[in-house]
Amino acid sequence: MKLEQVSETTWAIVDASTYGNVGCIKLPKSVIVIDTGMTPPLAKKFRKLIHKEVGEPITDVILTHYHSDHVFGTQVFQDCTLIASSAMAAIYPELLNNRWSPEGIQELKEYYVQNDPAFAEQLKDLRIITPTQTFEDSMTLGKENEVHIQHTGGHTAGHSTVYLNTERVLFAGDLVFCQQYPYAGDQTNNPLEWMRAFEEILKMPVEIIVPGHGPLCGKEEIQIQLAYFKKLETWIKAQLSEEISLEKVLQTVDSSPTPPYDLKADPRLKFSIERWYTFYSQDEG
Ligand SMILES: [Zn+2]
C-alpha cells in the first residue's frame, strides 16, 4: 500500500491495495479524507499512512458513493464528520434492511469464509457506519472554500466528486475508471447524469484526476470514456427501437461498441448493458 503525493496538499492510494482508491487533502489545520476502502484493516493502514506522511487531525471524511469497496473502511474514521450527499444517505435505510442487515452482513462474511478465507478475516469486525452530515447539491470545506464537493449521480444515485480548486485536483470517485471498464451495472446507475457530469468536468480547469479505480489521469481519460458511453447509448437505443428483447441483447453483447482499451471480455460489460437497457426502456432517456 503506497500513499502517493498527487499535488502540494493532496495524496491518494491508487495501487488497488484498498480496492476502491482513497485519498486525502491537507488543509492548514486539518486533513480531509476521501473514501475509506474495502475493509476495516486496510482503512486502519491507510489512516496510519496519513498520520505518518500527511499529519493530523483528520476531521472530515467525504464518501463518494455507497459501494462497499469505497465505504467498508468507514468505522476506522468514526470520530470524524462523515459527509455524503443526501441522495446517497437516502439509500442506507434500504441497505440496512436488506444487503447490509445483520443477517445480510453475516451472509457476506460466510460467502468469503467459503470462497476467500483471507479476505473473510479482513471483514471479521465489519460494522456499517452511516453518514453523519449530508448536503443536497454541493458543499464546500476549507477557509477559502477551496474544497468543493459536488453531487453528480451517474455511477450510482448519490455519487459525488471532490475538487480542490487551488491545485486543480479532482477526486472523481467511480465516475472515472482509468484504463478499466467503467462499471455501469448498479441498479441506481443513471447514464444521463454520468455523461452530464463528464461534460461539466470537461469545462473545468481540472489538471489531475484521482479516479475511483486505476492510476492517476487527466481529462483525456474522460473524453475516452464519454465517447464510449455515447456509442453505447446509441447502440442500446437501436436495440430498443428494433424491439430486441433484453435476453437477446445480452446474448449479443459482443456486437456492442468496443469499450476503451478493448476490455470487452470483462463480465461487468454485461451488467452495464443490462442496466442501460432497463434504464432507456423505462423512458428515462
Ligand atoms: Zn462504485
Short mmCIF file of C-alpha atoms and ligand atoms in Angstrom, two decimals:
data_model
loop_
_atom_site.label_atom_id
_atom_site.label_comp_id
_atom_site.label_asym_id
_atom_site.label_seq_id
_atom_site.Cartn_x
_atom_site.Cartn_y
_atom_site.Cartn_z
CA MET A 1 0.00 0.00 0.00
CA LYS A 2 1.51 3.29 -1.11
CA LEU A 3 0.17 6.74 -0.24
CA GLU A 4 1.25 8.75 -3.25
CA GLN A 5 1.56 12.54 -3.20
CA VAL A 6 -0.62 13.89 -6.03
CA SER A 7 -0.07 17.64 -5.65
CA GLU A 8 1.23 20.02 -2.97
CA THR A 9 -1.55 19.19 -0.50
CA THR A 10 -3.22 16.05 -1.88
CA TRP A 11 -2.39 12.36 -1.60
CA ALA A 12 -4.00 9.16 -2.86
CA ILE A 13 -3.67 5.39 -2.89
CA VAL A 14 -4.20 4.25 -6.46
CA ASP A 15 -2.40 0.89 -6.40
CA ALA A 16 -5.62 -1.12 -5.81
CA SER A 17 -4.41 -2.16 -2.34
CA THR A 18 -7.53 -0.57 -0.82
CA TYR A 19 -9.72 -1.89 -3.73
CA GLY A 20 -11.51 1.42 -4.38
CA ASN A 21 -8.97 4.27 -4.49
CA VAL A 22 -8.77 6.53 -1.43
CA GLY A 23 -7.19 9.93 -0.88
CA CYS A 24 -6.80 12.96 1.35
CA ILE A 25 -6.41 16.74 1.27
CA LYS A 26 -4.30 18.60 3.82
CA LEU A 27 -5.76 21.94 4.92
CA PRO A 28 -3.80 24.29 7.23
CA LYS A 29 -5.40 22.87 10.37
CA SER A 30 -6.93 19.57 9.37
CA VAL A 31 -6.95 16.65 6.95
CA ILE A 32 -9.94 15.64 4.84
CA VAL A 33 -10.21 12.02 3.71
CA ILE A 34 -11.98 10.88 0.55
CA ASP A 35 -13.41 7.33 0.72
CA THR A 36 -12.33 4.59 3.11
CA GLY A 37 -11.58 1.49 1.02
CA MET A 38 -12.93 -2.04 1.15
CA THR A 39 -12.13 -3.34 4.66
CA PRO A 40 -11.52 -2.00 8.20
CA PRO A 41 -7.92 -3.36 8.48
CA LEU A 42 -6.98 -1.71 5.15
CA ALA A 43 -8.55 1.55 6.32
CA LYS A 44 -6.52 1.33 9.52
CA LYS A 45 -3.35 1.01 7.47
CA PHE A 46 -4.42 3.95 5.28
CA ARG A 47 -5.06 6.08 8.38
CA LYS A 48 -1.61 5.20 9.76
CA LEU A 49 -0.02 6.32 6.49
CA ILE A 50 -1.85 9.65 6.70
CA HIS A 51 -0.64 10.09 10.28
CA LYS A 52 2.94 9.40 9.23
CA GLU A 53 3.13 11.22 5.89
CA VAL A 54 0.45 13.94 5.93
CA GLY A 55 -0.41 14.84 9.52
CA GLU A 56 -3.34 15.28 11.87
CA PRO A 57 -6.09 15.85 12.81
CA ILE A 58 -8.38 14.11 10.36
CA THR A 59 -11.67 15.97 10.79
CA ASP A 60 -13.86 15.01 7.83
CA VAL A 61 -14.39 12.02 5.58
CA ILE A 62 -16.19 12.50 2.28
CA LEU A 63 -17.84 9.36 0.90
CA THR A 64 -18.19 9.48 -2.90
CA HIS A 65 -20.77 6.66 -3.13
CA TYR A 66 -22.16 3.69 -1.26
CA HIS A 67 -20.28 0.82 -2.96
CA SER A 68 -18.60 -1.41 -0.39
CA ASP A 69 -15.12 -1.01 -1.90
CA HIS A 70 -15.37 2.72 -1.06
CA VAL A 71 -17.13 2.69 2.34
CA PHE A 72 -16.45 -0.54 4.23
CA GLY A 73 -13.46 1.04 5.98
CA THR A 74 -15.58 3.87 7.41
CA GLN A 75 -15.69 2.55 11.00
CA VAL A 76 -11.99 3.40 11.29
CA PHE A 77 -12.92 7.09 10.85
CA GLN A 78 -15.93 7.11 13.14
CA ASP A 79 -14.51 10.00 15.18
CA CYS A 80 -14.73 12.24 12.05
CA THR A 81 -17.63 14.01 10.37
CA LEU A 82 -18.82 11.56 7.69
CA ILE A 83 -20.08 13.55 4.71
CA ALA A 84 -22.24 12.25 1.86
CA SER A 85 -24.90 13.62 -0.43
CA SER A 86 -28.43 13.32 0.92
CA ALA A 87 -29.26 11.13 -2.10
CA MET A 88 -26.51 8.72 -1.02
CA ALA A 89 -27.61 8.76 2.62
CA ALA A 90 -31.16 8.04 1.46
CA ILE A 91 -30.04 4.64 0.13
CA TYR A 92 -28.78 3.49 3.55
CA PRO A 93 -32.11 2.62 5.22
CA GLU A 94 -32.90 0.16 2.44
CA LEU A 95 -29.38 -1.31 2.52
CA LEU A 96 -29.57 -1.67 6.30
CA ASN A 97 -32.83 -3.55 5.90
CA ASN A 98 -31.53 -5.90 3.23
CA ARG A 99 -27.98 -6.48 1.99
CA TRP A 100 -26.40 -4.73 4.97
CA SER A 101 -28.74 -6.00 7.70
CA PRO A 102 -27.01 -8.08 10.41
CA GLU A 103 -28.17 -11.21 8.55
CA GLY A 104 -27.03 -9.82 5.19
CA ILE A 105 -23.55 -8.99 6.53
CA GLN A 106 -23.36 -12.43 8.13
CA GLU A 107 -24.15 -13.98 4.75
CA LEU A 108 -21.47 -11.87 3.08
CA LYS A 109 -18.91 -12.98 5.67
CA GLU A 110 -19.88 -16.64 5.22
CA TYR A 111 -19.56 -16.31 1.47
CA TYR A 112 -15.96 -15.16 1.88
CA VAL A 113 -15.19 -17.81 4.51
CA GLN A 114 -16.07 -20.36 1.81
CA ASN A 115 -14.51 -18.57 -1.15
CA ASP A 116 -11.68 -16.39 0.15
CA PRO A 117 -10.79 -17.11 3.81
CA ALA A 118 -8.01 -14.48 3.94
CA PHE A 119 -10.43 -11.80 2.82
CA ALA A 120 -13.09 -13.10 5.24
CA GLU A 121 -10.62 -12.44 8.06
CA GLN A 122 -10.49 -8.77 6.98
CA LEU A 123 -14.27 -8.43 7.22
CA LYS A 124 -14.48 -10.13 10.61
CA ASP A 125 -15.21 -6.96 12.59
CA LEU A 126 -17.05 -5.05 9.88
CA ARG A 127 -19.71 -2.62 11.06
CA ILE A 128 -21.86 -0.46 8.81
CA ILE A 129 -21.49 3.23 9.64
CA THR A 130 -23.91 5.76 8.15
CA PRO A 131 -23.03 9.30 7.04
CA THR A 132 -23.37 11.95 9.76
CA GLN A 133 -23.59 15.07 7.60
CA THR A 134 -25.40 15.44 4.30
CA PHE A 135 -25.77 18.08 1.59
CA GLU A 136 -28.15 18.48 -1.34
CA ASP A 137 -26.29 19.62 -4.49
CA SER A 138 -22.90 20.79 -3.27
CA MET A 139 -20.95 21.94 -0.26
CA THR A 140 -17.54 23.46 0.41
CA LEU A 141 -14.85 22.96 3.03
CA GLY A 142 -11.73 24.94 3.86
CA LYS A 143 -11.15 28.55 4.89
CA GLU A 144 -11.35 29.82 1.31
CA ASN A 145 -13.97 27.24 0.30
CA GLU A 146 -11.21 25.60 -1.70
CA VAL A 147 -12.66 22.10 -1.37
CA HIS A 148 -15.80 21.74 -3.46
CA ILE A 149 -17.98 18.64 -3.08
CA GLN A 150 -20.42 18.16 -5.95
CA HIS A 151 -23.31 15.75 -6.11
CA THR A 152 -23.26 14.24 -9.61
CA GLY A 153 -25.18 10.96 -9.53
CA GLY A 154 -24.35 8.79 -12.54
CA HIS A 155 -22.32 5.77 -11.49
CA THR A 156 -24.77 5.35 -8.59
CA ALA A 157 -27.55 7.51 -7.18
CA GLY A 158 -26.00 9.99 -4.75
CA HIS A 159 -22.50 9.84 -6.23
CA SER A 160 -20.27 12.90 -5.56
CA THR A 161 -16.91 14.26 -6.64
CA VAL A 162 -14.41 16.36 -4.65
CA TYR A 163 -12.42 19.19 -6.25
CA LEU A 164 -9.52 21.14 -4.76
CA ASN A 165 -9.66 24.24 -6.94
CA THR A 166 -6.36 25.77 -5.72
CA GLU A 167 -4.45 22.79 -7.13
CA ARG A 168 -6.92 21.68 -9.81
CA VAL A 169 -7.11 18.16 -8.46
CA LEU A 170 -10.38 16.23 -8.89
CA PHE A 171 -11.23 13.17 -6.81
CA ALA A 172 -13.67 11.71 -9.31
CA GLY A 173 -14.83 8.64 -7.36
CA ASP A 174 -16.24 5.98 -9.65
CA LEU A 175 -17.18 8.44 -12.39
CA VAL A 176 -13.71 7.57 -13.66
CA PHE A 177 -12.31 4.06 -14.05
CA CYS A 178 -8.90 4.76 -15.53
CA GLN A 179 -7.84 2.10 -18.04
CA GLN A 180 -10.60 -0.17 -16.75
CA TYR A 181 -14.12 -0.96 -17.88
CA PRO A 182 -16.42 1.76 -16.42
CA TYR A 183 -18.84 -0.31 -14.36
CA ALA A 184 -22.39 0.92 -15.04
CA GLY A 185 -24.35 -2.06 -13.74
CA ASP A 186 -25.58 -0.64 -10.44
CA GLN A 187 -29.37 -0.70 -10.21
CA THR A 188 -29.35 3.05 -9.49
CA ASN A 189 -26.96 3.82 -12.36
CA ASN A 190 -28.05 6.80 -14.48
CA PRO A 191 -26.17 7.14 -17.80
CA LEU A 192 -27.59 10.61 -18.50
CA GLU A 193 -26.33 12.01 -15.19
CA TRP A 194 -22.98 10.29 -15.72
CA MET A 195 -22.50 11.86 -19.17
CA ARG A 196 -23.70 15.25 -17.91
CA ALA A 197 -21.10 15.09 -15.11
CA PHE A 198 -18.42 14.29 -17.71
CA GLU A 199 -19.44 17.35 -19.78
CA GLU A 200 -19.22 19.53 -16.67
CA ILE A 201 -15.77 18.22 -15.70
CA LEU A 202 -14.51 18.79 -19.25
CA LYS A 203 -15.41 22.50 -18.83
CA MET A 204 -13.48 22.75 -15.54
CA PRO A 205 -9.75 23.59 -15.36
CA VAL A 206 -9.00 20.16 -13.87
CA GLU A 207 -5.36 19.10 -14.24
CA ILE A 208 -5.12 15.85 -12.29
CA ILE A 209 -7.86 13.28 -11.76
CA VAL A 210 -7.76 10.74 -8.95
CA PRO A 211 -10.09 8.06 -10.35
CA GLY A 212 -12.13 5.61 -8.28
CA HIS A 213 -10.12 2.79 -9.83
CA GLY A 214 -6.85 2.74 -11.75
CA PRO A 215 -3.91 5.17 -11.90
CA LEU A 216 -3.96 8.99 -11.83
CA CYS A 217 -5.02 10.52 -15.11
CA GLY A 218 -6.12 13.70 -16.85
CA LYS A 219 -9.22 14.85 -18.69
CA GLU A 220 -8.31 12.83 -21.78
CA GLU A 221 -9.49 9.76 -19.87
CA ILE A 222 -12.93 11.35 -19.53
CA GLN A 223 -13.01 12.08 -23.25
CA ILE A 224 -12.27 8.42 -23.95
CA GLN A 225 -14.98 7.18 -21.57
CA LEU A 226 -17.55 9.73 -22.75
CA ALA A 227 -17.03 8.81 -26.39
CA TYR A 228 -17.65 5.18 -25.47
CA PHE A 229 -20.77 5.99 -23.44
CA LYS A 230 -22.25 7.92 -26.37
CA LYS A 231 -21.68 4.98 -28.70
CA LEU A 232 -23.11 2.55 -26.17
CA GLU A 233 -26.18 4.74 -25.66
CA THR A 234 -26.82 4.84 -29.41
CA TRP A 235 -26.43 1.06 -29.62
CA ILE A 236 -28.80 0.40 -26.69
CA LYS A 237 -31.40 2.76 -28.15
CA ALA A 238 -31.14 0.97 -31.52
CA GLN A 239 -31.78 -2.39 -29.81
CA LEU A 240 -34.83 -0.91 -28.12
CA SER A 241 -36.22 0.66 -31.26
CA GLU A 242 -35.91 -2.71 -33.01
CA GLU A 243 -37.71 -4.25 -30.03
CA ILE A 244 -34.97 -6.75 -29.39
CA SER A 245 -35.53 -8.44 -26.02
CA LEU A 246 -33.11 -7.98 -23.14
CA GLU A 247 -32.39 -11.69 -23.22
CA LYS A 248 -31.35 -11.47 -26.84
CA VAL A 249 -29.34 -8.29 -26.34
CA LEU A 250 -27.40 -9.98 -23.56
CA GLN A 251 -26.52 -12.78 -25.98
CA THR A 252 -25.07 -10.28 -28.44
CA VAL A 253 -23.00 -8.02 -26.17
CA ASP A 254 -20.00 -8.87 -28.35
CA SER A 255 -21.53 -6.79 -31.11
CA SER A 256 -21.87 -3.75 -28.83
CA PRO A 257 -19.40 -0.86 -29.31
CA THR A 258 -15.82 -1.70 -28.38
CA PRO A 259 -15.06 -0.38 -24.86
CA PRO A 260 -11.96 1.72 -24.16
CA TYR A 261 -8.79 -0.39 -24.10
CA ASP A 262 -10.82 -3.18 -25.75
CA LEU A 263 -11.92 -4.52 -22.36
CA LYS A 264 -14.73 -6.46 -23.94
CA ALA A 265 -14.39 -9.72 -22.06
CA ASP A 266 -14.99 -8.01 -18.75
CA PRO A 267 -18.15 -9.53 -17.16
CA ARG A 268 -19.10 -6.05 -15.97
CA LEU A 269 -19.91 -5.16 -19.57
CA LYS A 270 -22.93 -7.46 -19.46
CA PHE A 271 -24.24 -5.97 -16.21
CA SER A 272 -23.80 -2.47 -17.58
CA ILE A 273 -25.67 -3.24 -20.78
CA GLU A 274 -28.46 -4.85 -18.77
CA ARG A 275 -28.82 -1.72 -16.62
CA TRP A 276 -28.76 0.72 -19.55
CA TYR A 277 -31.30 -1.38 -21.46
CA THR A 278 -33.63 -1.22 -18.45
CA PHE A 279 -32.94 2.49 -17.92
CA TYR A 280 -33.66 3.53 -21.50
CA SER A 281 -36.62 1.16 -21.84
CA GLN A 282 -38.26 2.90 -18.88
CA ASP A 283 -38.42 6.01 -20.99
CA GLU A 284 -35.93 7.75 -18.72
CA GLY A 285 -33.93 8.59 -21.83
ZN ZN B 1 -18.54 2.08 -7.43
#
